[in-house]
Tab-separated table of C-alpha atoms and ligand atoms in Angstrom:
chain	number	residue	atom	x	y	z
A	1	MET	CA	-17.278	12.835	17.545
A	2	ASN	CA	-15.925	14.100	19.900
A	3	ILE	CA	-12.118	12.529	20.846
A	4	PRO	CA	-12.693	11.791	24.482
A	5	ALA	CA	-9.572	12.479	26.500
A	6	ILE	CA	-7.033	9.257	26.765
A	7	PRO	CA	-4.105	9.121	28.469
A	8	ALA	CA	-0.977	9.268	26.664
A	9	GLU	CA	0.620	6.404	28.082
A	10	ARG	CA	-2.534	4.176	26.455
A	11	LEU	CA	-1.533	5.601	23.207
A	12	PRO	CA	1.002	2.226	21.823
A	13	GLU	CA	-1.944	0.556	22.792
A	14	LEU	CA	-4.683	2.542	20.780
A	15	LEU	CA	-3.181	2.762	17.861
A	16	ARG	CA	-2.754	-1.628	17.521
A	17	ALA	CA	-6.825	-1.400	18.967
A	18	MET	CA	-8.206	1.078	16.707
A	19	PRO	CA	-9.676	-1.015	13.542
A	20	LYS	CA	-8.145	0.722	10.459
A	21	ALA	CA	-7.489	0.290	6.284
A	22	GLU	CA	-4.177	-0.567	4.990
A	23	LEU	CA	-4.287	0.798	1.599
A	24	HIS	CA	-0.739	0.997	0.107
A	25	ILE	CA	0.902	-2.065	0.610
A	26	HIS	CA	2.644	-4.300	-2.467
A	27	ILE	CA	2.210	-7.517	-1.702
A	28	GLU	CA	5.369	-8.964	-3.046
A	29	GLY	CA	7.043	-6.013	-0.055
A	30	SER	CA	5.756	-8.214	2.285
A	31	LEU	CA	7.815	-11.037	1.384
A	32	GLU	CA	9.756	-11.808	4.264
A	33	PRO	CA	13.273	-12.750	3.995
A	34	GLU	CA	12.873	-15.917	5.273
A	35	LEU	CA	10.313	-16.522	2.968
A	36	ILE	CA	12.235	-15.672	-0.053
A	37	PHE	CA	14.699	-18.420	1.223
A	38	ALA	CA	12.555	-20.887	1.659
A	39	LEU	CA	10.518	-20.069	-1.369
A	40	ALA	CA	14.154	-20.667	-3.763
A	41	GLU	CA	14.465	-24.303	-1.925
A	42	ARG	CA	10.988	-25.282	-2.515
A	43	ASN	CA	10.998	-24.490	-6.182
A	44	GLY	CA	14.721	-25.098	-7.355
A	45	VAL	CA	15.309	-20.897	-7.288
A	46	ALA	CA	19.206	-19.423	-7.400
A	47	LEU	CA	19.609	-16.788	-5.324
A	48	PRO	CA	22.946	-14.836	-5.659
A	49	TYR	CA	22.164	-14.408	-1.584
A	50	ALA	CA	24.172	-17.113	0.683
A	51	SER	CA	22.392	-16.592	4.303
A	52	VAL	CA	19.258	-14.387	4.852
A	53	GLU	CA	21.935	-12.314	6.771
A	54	GLU	CA	23.210	-11.483	3.735
A	55	LEU	CA	19.873	-10.543	2.209
A	56	ARG	CA	18.978	-8.188	5.079
A	57	ARG	CA	22.695	-6.486	4.522
A	58	ALA	CA	21.265	-5.414	1.503
A	59	TYR	CA	18.600	-3.492	2.757
A	60	ALA	CA	20.675	-0.812	2.856
A	61	PHE	CA	18.711	1.574	0.174
A	62	THR	CA	19.520	5.404	-1.307
A	63	ASN	CA	16.826	5.923	-3.363
A	64	LEU	CA	13.567	4.475	-4.077
A	65	GLN	CA	15.475	2.278	-7.787
A	66	SER	CA	18.093	1.084	-5.174
A	67	PHE	CA	14.975	-1.048	-3.316
A	68	LEU	CA	12.951	-1.753	-6.477
A	69	ASP	CA	16.182	-3.518	-7.470
A	70	ILE	CA	16.356	-6.299	-4.714
A	71	TYR	CA	12.379	-5.840	-4.397
A	72	TYR	CA	12.289	-7.607	-8.028
A	73	ALA	CA	14.817	-10.345	-7.381
A	74	GLY	CA	13.062	-11.590	-4.537
A	75	ALA	CA	9.843	-12.080	-6.191
A	76	SER	CA	11.551	-14.300	-8.399
A	77	VAL	CA	10.983	-17.021	-5.516
A	78	LEU	CA	7.308	-16.590	-7.398
A	79	LEU	CA	5.927	-19.944	-9.235
A	80	LYS	CA	2.997	-20.980	-8.007
A	81	GLU	CA	-0.116	-20.874	-6.739
A	82	GLN	CA	0.642	-22.106	-3.345
A	83	ASP	CA	3.550	-19.462	-3.609
A	84	PHE	CA	1.476	-16.622	-4.489
A	85	HIS	CA	-1.476	-17.610	-1.125
A	86	ASP	CA	1.511	-18.271	1.573
A	87	MET	CA	2.915	-14.942	0.435
A	88	ALA	CA	-0.424	-13.166	0.926
A	89	TRP	CA	-1.502	-15.096	3.905
A	90	ALA	CA	1.432	-14.217	6.228
A	91	TYR	CA	1.060	-10.520	4.959
A	92	LEU	CA	-2.846	-10.890	6.173
A	93	GLN	CA	-2.054	-12.607	9.049
A	94	ARG	CA	0.507	-9.251	10.420
A	95	ALA	CA	-2.327	-7.285	9.156
A	96	ALA	CA	-4.833	-8.940	11.458
A	97	GLN	CA	-2.543	-8.110	14.668
A	98	ASP	CA	-2.065	-4.999	13.792
A	99	GLY	CA	-6.077	-4.405	13.994
A	100	VAL	CA	-6.811	-3.951	10.236
A	101	VAL	CA	-9.903	-4.358	9.146
A	102	ARG	CA	-9.507	-4.284	5.808
A	103	ALA	CA	-6.555	-4.131	3.001
A	104	GLU	CA	-6.546	-3.012	-0.314
A	105	ILE	CA	-3.662	-5.447	-1.733
A	106	PHE	CA	-1.500	-4.290	-4.666
A	107	PHE	CA	0.214	-6.651	-6.422
A	108	ASP	CA	2.713	-6.016	-9.819
A	109	PRO	CA	1.603	-8.730	-12.476
A	110	GLN	CA	4.141	-7.861	-14.626
A	111	THR	CA	6.668	-8.628	-12.383
A	112	HIS	CA	5.488	-12.955	-12.829
A	113	THR	CA	4.607	-12.777	-15.997
A	114	ALA	CA	7.598	-11.535	-17.936
A	115	ARG	CA	8.849	-14.806	-15.606
A	116	GLY	CA	6.066	-17.403	-17.812
A	117	VAL	CA	3.851	-17.501	-14.785
A	118	PRO	CA	0.849	-17.135	-15.984
A	119	MET	CA	-1.772	-14.557	-15.034
A	120	ALA	CA	-4.040	-17.366	-13.281
A	121	THR	CA	-2.047	-18.497	-11.001
A	122	VAL	CA	-1.140	-15.108	-9.406
A	123	ILE	CA	-4.465	-13.853	-8.842
A	124	ALA	CA	-6.223	-17.631	-7.767
A	125	GLY	CA	-3.177	-17.517	-5.327
A	126	LEU	CA	-3.805	-14.040	-4.193
A	127	HIS	CA	-7.437	-14.870	-3.545
A	128	ARG	CA	-7.392	-17.729	-2.140
A	129	ALA	CA	-5.690	-16.014	0.912
A	130	CYS	CA	-7.821	-13.264	0.324
A	131	GLN	CA	-11.253	-14.944	0.953
A	132	ALA	CA	-9.297	-17.518	4.055
A	133	ALA	CA	-8.654	-13.618	5.582
A	134	ARG	CA	-12.808	-13.096	5.493
A	135	ALA	CA	-12.599	-15.918	6.851
A	136	GLN	CA	-10.811	-17.207	9.155
A	137	LEU	CA	-8.789	-13.164	9.963
A	138	GLY	CA	-11.693	-10.915	9.667
A	139	VAL	CA	-9.754	-8.886	7.735
A	140	ASP	CA	-11.854	-8.044	4.726
A	141	ALA	CA	-9.488	-7.957	1.840
A	142	GLU	CA	-9.174	-6.925	-1.772
A	143	LEU	CA	-6.601	-7.019	-4.957
A	144	ILE	CA	-5.429	-4.151	-6.817
A	145	LEU	CA	-3.632	-4.654	-10.147
A	146	CYS	CA	-0.488	-2.286	-10.389
A	147	PHE	CA	0.925	-1.459	-13.895
A	148	LEU	CA	4.585	-0.853	-13.917
A	149	ARG	CA	5.298	2.614	-15.292
A	150	HIS	CA	9.390	1.890	-16.409
A	151	LEU	CA	7.250	-0.680	-19.083
A	152	SER	CA	5.276	0.369	-21.648
A	153	GLU	CA	1.656	1.700	-21.994
A	154	GLU	CA	1.042	-0.922	-24.206
A	155	GLU	CA	2.708	-3.394	-21.684
A	156	ALA	CA	0.668	-2.180	-19.128
A	157	PHE	CA	-3.226	-2.762	-21.913
A	158	GLU	CA	-2.101	-6.181	-22.411
A	159	THR	CA	-1.277	-6.925	-18.703
A	160	LEU	CA	-4.948	-5.775	-18.509
A	161	GLU	CA	-6.153	-7.712	-21.650
A	162	GLN	CA	-4.897	-10.701	-19.423
A	163	ALA	CA	-6.258	-9.610	-16.444
A	164	LEU	CA	-10.050	-9.249	-17.445
A	165	PRO	CA	-10.613	-12.818	-17.367
A	166	TRP	CA	-10.437	-12.488	-13.383
A	167	ARG	CA	-11.856	-8.643	-13.653
A	168	ASP	CA	-13.824	-9.981	-10.141
A	169	LYS	CA	-11.268	-10.893	-8.117
A	170	PHE	CA	-9.664	-7.044	-8.429
A	171	ILE	CA	-11.799	-4.200	-7.350
A	172	GLY	CA	-9.018	-1.780	-9.218
A	173	VAL	CA	-5.955	-0.581	-10.688
A	174	GLY	CA	-2.990	1.232	-9.865
A	175	LEU	CA	0.512	2.824	-11.004
A	176	ASP	CA	4.028	1.938	-9.393
A	177	SER	CA	8.160	1.640	-10.190
A	178	SER	CA	10.917	4.023	-11.128
A	179	GLU	CA	8.636	7.565	-10.578
A	180	LEU	CA	11.042	9.481	-12.321
A	181	GLY	CA	10.647	9.591	-16.300
A	182	HIS	CA	7.409	8.060	-16.220
A	183	PRO	CA	4.632	11.011	-15.312
A	184	PRO	CA	1.166	9.872	-14.891
A	185	GLU	CA	0.341	11.001	-18.615
A	186	LYS	CA	1.932	7.758	-20.139
A	187	PHE	CA	-0.729	5.997	-18.679
A	188	ALA	CA	-3.261	8.241	-19.594
A	189	ARG	CA	-5.112	5.872	-22.703
A	190	VAL	CA	-5.081	2.242	-20.135
A	191	PHE	CA	-6.486	4.675	-17.454
A	192	ALA	CA	-9.043	5.852	-19.238
A	193	ARG	CA	-9.936	1.906	-20.630
A	194	CYS	CA	-10.204	1.142	-16.572
A	195	ARG	CA	-12.375	4.078	-15.886
A	196	GLU	CA	-14.764	2.697	-18.679
A	197	LEU	CA	-14.716	-1.120	-17.003
A	198	GLY	CA	-15.683	0.396	-13.950
A	199	LEU	CA	-12.067	-0.017	-12.208
A	200	HIS	CA	-11.390	2.319	-9.511
A	201	CYS	CA	-8.053	3.487	-9.810
A	202	VAL	CA	-5.283	4.957	-8.045
A	203	ALA	CA	-1.166	5.937	-8.649
A	204	HIS	CA	1.804	6.495	-6.798
A	205	ALA	CA	3.153	10.378	-7.527
A	206	GLY	CA	4.726	12.633	-5.342
A	207	GLU	CA	7.191	9.802	-3.520
A	208	GLU	CA	10.042	10.898	-5.073
A	209	GLY	CA	8.428	12.884	-8.708
A	210	PRO	CA	7.868	16.579	-8.054
A	211	PRO	CA	3.745	17.816	-7.437
A	212	ALA	CA	3.138	18.533	-10.951
A	213	TYR	CA	3.121	14.228	-11.710
A	214	VAL	CA	0.590	14.489	-8.322
A	215	TRP	CA	-1.739	16.903	-10.660
A	216	SER	CA	-1.611	14.758	-13.488
A	217	ALA	CA	-2.480	11.587	-11.894
A	218	LEU	CA	-5.286	13.627	-10.702
A	219	ASP	CA	-6.732	16.017	-13.817
A	220	VAL	CA	-5.445	12.580	-16.341
A	221	LEU	CA	-5.702	9.462	-14.939
A	222	LYS	CA	-9.007	10.820	-12.638
A	223	VAL	CA	-7.911	8.836	-10.076
A	224	GLU	CA	-9.365	8.574	-6.608
A	225	ARG	CA	-6.155	8.329	-4.058
A	226	ILE	CA	-3.000	9.646	-4.428
A	227	ASP	CA	-0.288	6.664	-2.963
A	228	HIS	CA	2.684	8.866	-1.165
A	229	GLY	CA	2.159	12.464	-2.436
A	230	VAL	CA	4.432	13.588	-0.178
A	231	GLN	CA	6.379	15.775	-2.481
A	232	SER	CA	2.564	17.830	-2.588
A	233	ALA	CA	4.041	20.503	-0.447
A	234	LYS	CA	6.024	21.640	-1.994
A	235	ASP	CA	3.045	22.894	-3.812
A	236	PRO	CA	0.761	25.508	-2.375
A	237	ALA	CA	-2.183	25.846	-4.559
A	238	LEU	CA	-1.539	21.374	-5.254
A	239	MET	CA	-2.512	21.311	-1.201
A	240	ALA	CA	-5.271	23.180	-1.698
A	241	ARG	CA	-6.496	21.038	-4.522
A	242	LEU	CA	-5.960	17.801	-2.177
A	243	ALA	CA	-7.929	19.407	1.005
A	244	GLN	CA	-10.875	20.825	-1.134
A	245	ASP	CA	-11.206	17.634	-3.201
A	246	ARG	CA	-10.515	15.913	0.001
A	247	ILE	CA	-8.167	13.781	-2.144
A	248	PRO	CA	-6.594	10.706	-0.188
A	249	LEU	CA	-3.529	10.513	0.313
A	250	THR	CA	-1.860	6.402	1.147
A	251	VAL	CA	1.563	8.158	2.849
A	252	CYS	CA	3.833	5.608	3.829
A	253	PRO	CA	6.198	7.051	6.425
A	254	LEU	CA	8.671	4.155	7.376
A	255	SER	CA	9.204	3.598	3.782
A	256	ASN	CA	9.764	7.184	3.254
A	257	GLN	CA	12.695	6.784	5.923
A	258	LYS	CA	14.252	4.458	4.011
A	259	LEU	CA	14.142	5.151	1.088
A	260	CYS	CA	15.596	8.980	1.933
A	261	VAL	CA	12.979	11.024	0.605
A	262	PHE	CA	12.883	12.405	4.077
A	263	SER	CA	16.259	12.064	6.261
A	264	ASP	CA	14.724	11.271	9.191
A	265	LEU	CA	11.179	10.492	10.327
A	266	ARG	CA	10.982	13.080	12.761
A	267	GLN	CA	11.732	15.376	9.446
A	268	HIS	CA	8.486	13.794	8.271
A	269	ASN	CA	5.394	15.809	6.290
A	270	LEU	CA	2.360	13.936	8.042
A	271	ARG	CA	1.732	16.476	10.686
A	272	GLN	CA	1.896	18.818	8.003
A	273	LEU	CA	-0.339	17.365	5.344
A	274	LEU	CA	-2.930	16.271	7.953
A	275	ASP	CA	-2.685	20.367	9.966
A	276	ALA	CA	-3.512	21.387	6.620
A	277	GLY	CA	-6.735	20.062	6.599
A	278	LEU	CA	-5.515	16.406	3.867
A	279	MET	CA	-7.566	13.216	3.927
A	280	ALA	CA	-3.448	11.766	4.860
A	281	THR	CA	-3.241	7.866	5.778
A	282	VAL	CA	-1.070	5.617	7.334
A	283	ASN	CA	0.506	2.686	5.161
A	284	SER	CA	3.745	0.033	4.776
A	285	ASP	CA	3.877	-0.295	1.374
A	286	ASP	CA	6.570	-3.175	1.563
A	287	PRO	CA	7.272	-3.703	5.105
A	288	ALA	CA	8.906	-6.419	4.451
A	289	TYR	CA	12.116	-4.404	3.216
A	290	PHE	CA	11.729	-1.543	5.340
A	291	GLY	CA	11.771	-2.242	9.020
A	292	GLY	CA	8.027	-2.541	10.046
A	293	TYR	CA	4.195	-3.307	9.370
A	294	LEU	CA	1.285	-1.197	9.736
A	295	GLY	CA	1.850	-1.220	13.974
A	296	GLU	CA	5.621	-0.434	13.586
A	297	ASN	CA	4.068	2.097	10.764
A	298	PHE	CA	1.795	4.156	13.316
A	299	SER	CA	3.990	3.880	16.586
A	300	GLN	CA	7.723	5.096	14.814
A	301	THR	CA	5.641	7.319	13.786
A	302	PHE	CA	3.810	9.001	16.331
A	303	ALA	CA	6.670	8.522	18.027
A	304	ALA	CA	8.610	10.756	15.962
A	305	LEU	CA	6.479	13.539	15.645
A	306	GLY	CA	4.474	13.442	18.900
A	307	LEU	CA	0.971	12.389	17.192
A	308	ASP	CA	-1.676	11.959	20.360
A	309	CYS	CA	-5.185	10.228	20.412
A	310	GLY	CA	-6.605	13.219	18.221
A	311	HIS	CA	-4.675	12.246	14.961
A	312	ALA	CA	-4.820	8.541	15.922
A	313	TYR	CA	-8.904	9.110	15.526
A	314	ARG	CA	-8.566	11.357	12.036
A	315	LEU	CA	-5.867	8.855	10.695
A	316	ALA	CA	-7.979	5.544	11.639
A	317	ARG	CA	-11.018	7.345	10.000
A	318	ASN	CA	-9.039	8.278	7.236
A	319	SER	CA	-8.002	4.933	6.104
A	320	LEU	CA	-11.994	3.723	6.698
A	321	GLU	CA	-13.564	6.584	4.560
A	322	ALA	CA	-10.920	6.589	1.733
A	323	SER	CA	-11.376	2.940	1.558
A	324	PHE	CA	-13.363	1.323	-1.678
A	325	ALA	CA	-15.566	-0.738	0.813
A	326	SER	CA	-19.634	-0.354	0.437
A	327	PRO	CA	-20.876	2.566	2.988
A	328	GLU	CA	-22.570	0.007	5.340
A	329	ALA	CA	-19.099	-1.677	6.051
A	330	LYS	CA	-17.785	1.912	6.295
A	331	ARG	CA	-19.644	2.761	8.914
A	332	ALA	CA	-19.885	-0.176	10.791
A	333	TRP	CA	-16.431	-0.058	11.112
A	334	ILE	CA	-16.391	3.892	12.246
A	335	GLU	CA	-18.831	2.678	14.931
A	336	ARG	CA	-16.403	0.088	15.830
A	337	LEU	CA	-13.622	3.099	15.914
A	338	ASP	CA	-15.391	5.320	17.846
A	339	ALA	CA	-16.549	2.671	20.638
A	340	VAL	CA	-12.750	1.603	21.154
A	341	PHE	CA	-12.431	5.795	21.770
A	342	GLU	CA	-14.752	5.348	24.234
A	343	ARG	CA	-13.460	2.143	25.936
A	344	PHE	CA	-10.213	4.200	26.254
A	345	ALA	CA	-11.820	6.660	27.602
A	346	ALA	CA	-13.691	5.174	30.303
A	347	GLY	CA	-10.711	3.669	31.434
A	348	GLY	CA	-10.965	-0.353	29.960
B	1	ADE	N1	6.874	-0.568	-5.541
B	1	ADE	C1	6.511	-1.513	-4.503
B	1	ADE	N2	7.070	-0.235	-3.734
B	1	ADE	C2	7.208	0.911	-4.030
B	1	ADE	C3	7.202	1.875	-4.116
B	1	ADE	N3	7.815	2.493	-2.608
B	1	ADE	N4	7.441	2.995	-4.698
B	1	ADE	C4	7.412	2.599	-6.498
B	1	ADE	N5	6.723	1.796	-6.913
B	1	ADE	C5	7.135	0.506	-5.596
B	2	ZN	ZN1	4.216	1.486	-3.023
């Protein structure tokens, strides 16, 4: 559609109201310090922090690894099916308030199975929250199982085997954790197997790692979306490829700021990616650790970069088109998106 003129002062309201998809959210990264402490008490798990405040004070990250160390420690309080449900339900309620109509949620089963939590417990709790979100919140939520890239490909294969009895409860696989030194090609065979199984494939690439990792995620793993991908801007040929093939990038501005990928939100390259014709989207990554859920990612990034209603429409539409939902569902959400923009243009 032609984007109608909407007064700039209504932009914050529009950003929240417009229907959108969140495509890059690690559910373990939505675990708020208050819930970490509540679950630790419920499960009798000892934490190396005396209080919620002390834990929050530790959220001063210098790079991805400094965050991951705390993130995996936080996840250690998750033991029971109800814990996984409660974590996902808390996220989904927040997502609904931010205008999310579709959430494709990453989970890291190896973080839990390594502690003796059965795969069935993890998936059942998360899946129950997704079902409740559809029924009670109008949020269409699906799960994406992520392999931890600092572990071996053999361990990824074992994880896939353990999850296959619940094949109908996740729509795809991803690749996350420490990027540098763990290139996508390390997981070539397990991703080939996942493709044979008809699973959607995505991978973190170009968060801290070089453009070469984005190339190999595309050409070796044959992923459908790149998670982060902001380092692609260093390689003009890669930028042309991403634009030409309309490969979605799930960009996470507040995460990039917190993990020092960009020194400041004003230095973020989201506008550059959009101007180059890339199918960029905005996402929250690990909102409990990075200072904001999806709504905050939109509002703070728009303020820092001076983005406008045209960018808002583009980003919301990209997110819906880049989702793995059915063509009919996407069409219906895009009609709702257009209706919201028309209502705002008419002053409603
Ligand atoms: N796991 C959780 N958040 C992550 C991120 N931003 N990058 C890689 N792995 C992650
Ligand atoms: Zn991520």
